[in-house]
PDB file of C-alpha atoms and ligand atoms in Angstrom:
ATOM      1  CA  UNK H   1       9.699  -4.303  -3.916  1.00  0.00           C
ATOM      2  CA  UNK H   2       6.442  -2.539  -4.541  1.00  0.00           C
ATOM      3  CA  UNK H   3       4.564  -0.170  -2.360  1.00  0.00           C
ATOM      4  CA  UNK H   4       0.883  -0.371  -1.759  1.00  0.00           C
ATOM      5  CA  UNK H   5      -1.542   1.730   0.147  1.00  0.00           C
ATOM      6  CA  UNK H   6      -4.891   0.832   1.578  1.00  0.00           C
ATOM      7  CA  UNK H   7      -7.543   2.871  -0.155  1.00  0.00           C
ATOM      8  CA  UNK H   8      -9.655   2.774   2.979  1.00  0.00           C
ATOM      9  CA  UNK H   9      -7.330   3.830   5.811  1.00  0.00           C
ATOM     10  CA  UNK H  10      -4.152   4.816   4.023  1.00  0.00           C
ATOM     11  CA  UNK H  11      -2.004   2.081   5.545  1.00  0.00           C
ATOM     12  CA  UNK H  12       1.208   1.700   3.596  1.00  0.00           C
ATOM     13  CA  UNK H  13       2.531  -1.739   2.791  1.00  0.00           C
ATOM     14  CA  UNK H  14       5.705  -2.769   1.077  1.00  0.00           C
ATOM     15  CA  UNK H  15       6.091  -6.087  -0.659  1.00  0.00           C
ATOM     16  CA  UNK H  16       5.756  -8.102  -3.815  1.00  0.00           C
ATOM     17  CA  UNK H  17       1.996  -8.151  -3.637  1.00  0.00           C
ATOM     18  CA  UNK H  18      -0.560  -6.415  -1.456  1.00  0.00           C
ATOM     19  CA  UNK H  19      -1.946  -8.372   1.508  1.00  0.00           C
ATOM     20  CA  UNK H  20      -5.361  -9.942   1.256  1.00  0.00           C
ATOM     21  CA  UNK H  21      -6.495  -8.196   4.369  1.00  0.00           C
ATOM     22  CA  UNK H  22      -5.351  -4.826   5.594  1.00  0.00           C
ATOM     23  CA  UNK H  23      -3.405  -5.163   8.885  1.00  0.00           C
ATOM     24  CA  UNK H  24      -4.523  -1.712   9.900  1.00  0.00           C
ATOM     25  CA  UNK H  25      -8.256  -1.524   9.304  1.00  0.00           C
ATOM     26  CA  UNK H  26      -8.706  -5.315   9.259  1.00  0.00           C
ATOM     27  CA  UNK H  27     -10.860  -5.177   6.183  1.00  0.00           C
ATOM     28  CA  UNK H  28     -10.454  -6.659   2.756  1.00  0.00           C
ATOM     29  CA  UNK H  29      -9.804  -3.410   1.039  1.00  0.00           C
ATOM     30  CA  UNK H  30      -8.312  -2.571  -2.269  1.00  0.00           C
ATOM     31  CA  UNK H  31      -4.667  -1.652  -2.162  1.00  0.00           C
ATOM     32  CA  UNK H  32      -3.555   0.956  -4.584  1.00  0.00           C
ATOM     33  CA  UNK H  33      -0.144   1.112  -6.165  1.00  0.00           C
ATOM     34  CA  UNK H  34       1.871   3.720  -4.290  1.00  0.00           C
ATOM     35  CA  UNK H  35       5.308   3.558  -5.809  1.00  0.00           C
ATOM     36  CA  UNK H  36       5.876   7.226  -5.230  1.00  0.00           C
ATOM     37  CA  UNK H  37       4.427   8.408  -8.490  1.00  0.00           C
ATOM     38  CA  UNK H  38       2.754  11.133  -6.531  1.00  0.00           C
ATOM     39  CA  UNK H  39       4.319  13.603  -4.067  1.00  0.00           C
ATOM     40  CA  UNK H  40       2.082  12.650  -1.164  1.00  0.00           C
ATOM     41  CA  UNK H  41       2.762   8.933  -1.334  1.00  0.00           C
ATOM     42  CA  UNK H  42       4.461   9.062   2.051  1.00  0.00           C
ATOM     43  CA  UNK H  43       7.381   7.008   0.856  1.00  0.00           C
ATOM     44  CA  UNK H  44      10.476   9.054   0.323  1.00  0.00           C
ATOM     45  CA  UNK H  45      12.782   6.132  -0.310  1.00  0.00           C
ATOM     46  CA  UNK H  46      12.905   6.790  -4.014  1.00  0.00           C
TER      47      UNK H  46
HETATM   48 ZN1   ZN W 101      -6.841  -0.407   5.565  1.00  0.00          ZN
END
């Protein structure tokens, strides 16, 4: 399971692949890999 984060609104998504459209800001934004490489990833499940 990978973690992704919307680069526009910061919505966090967990799944195999990032969604085509962000459920939060409803825009086709670019999801960035957020597998907790950074302290402020907001995950904490690692
Ligand atoms: Zn978004």
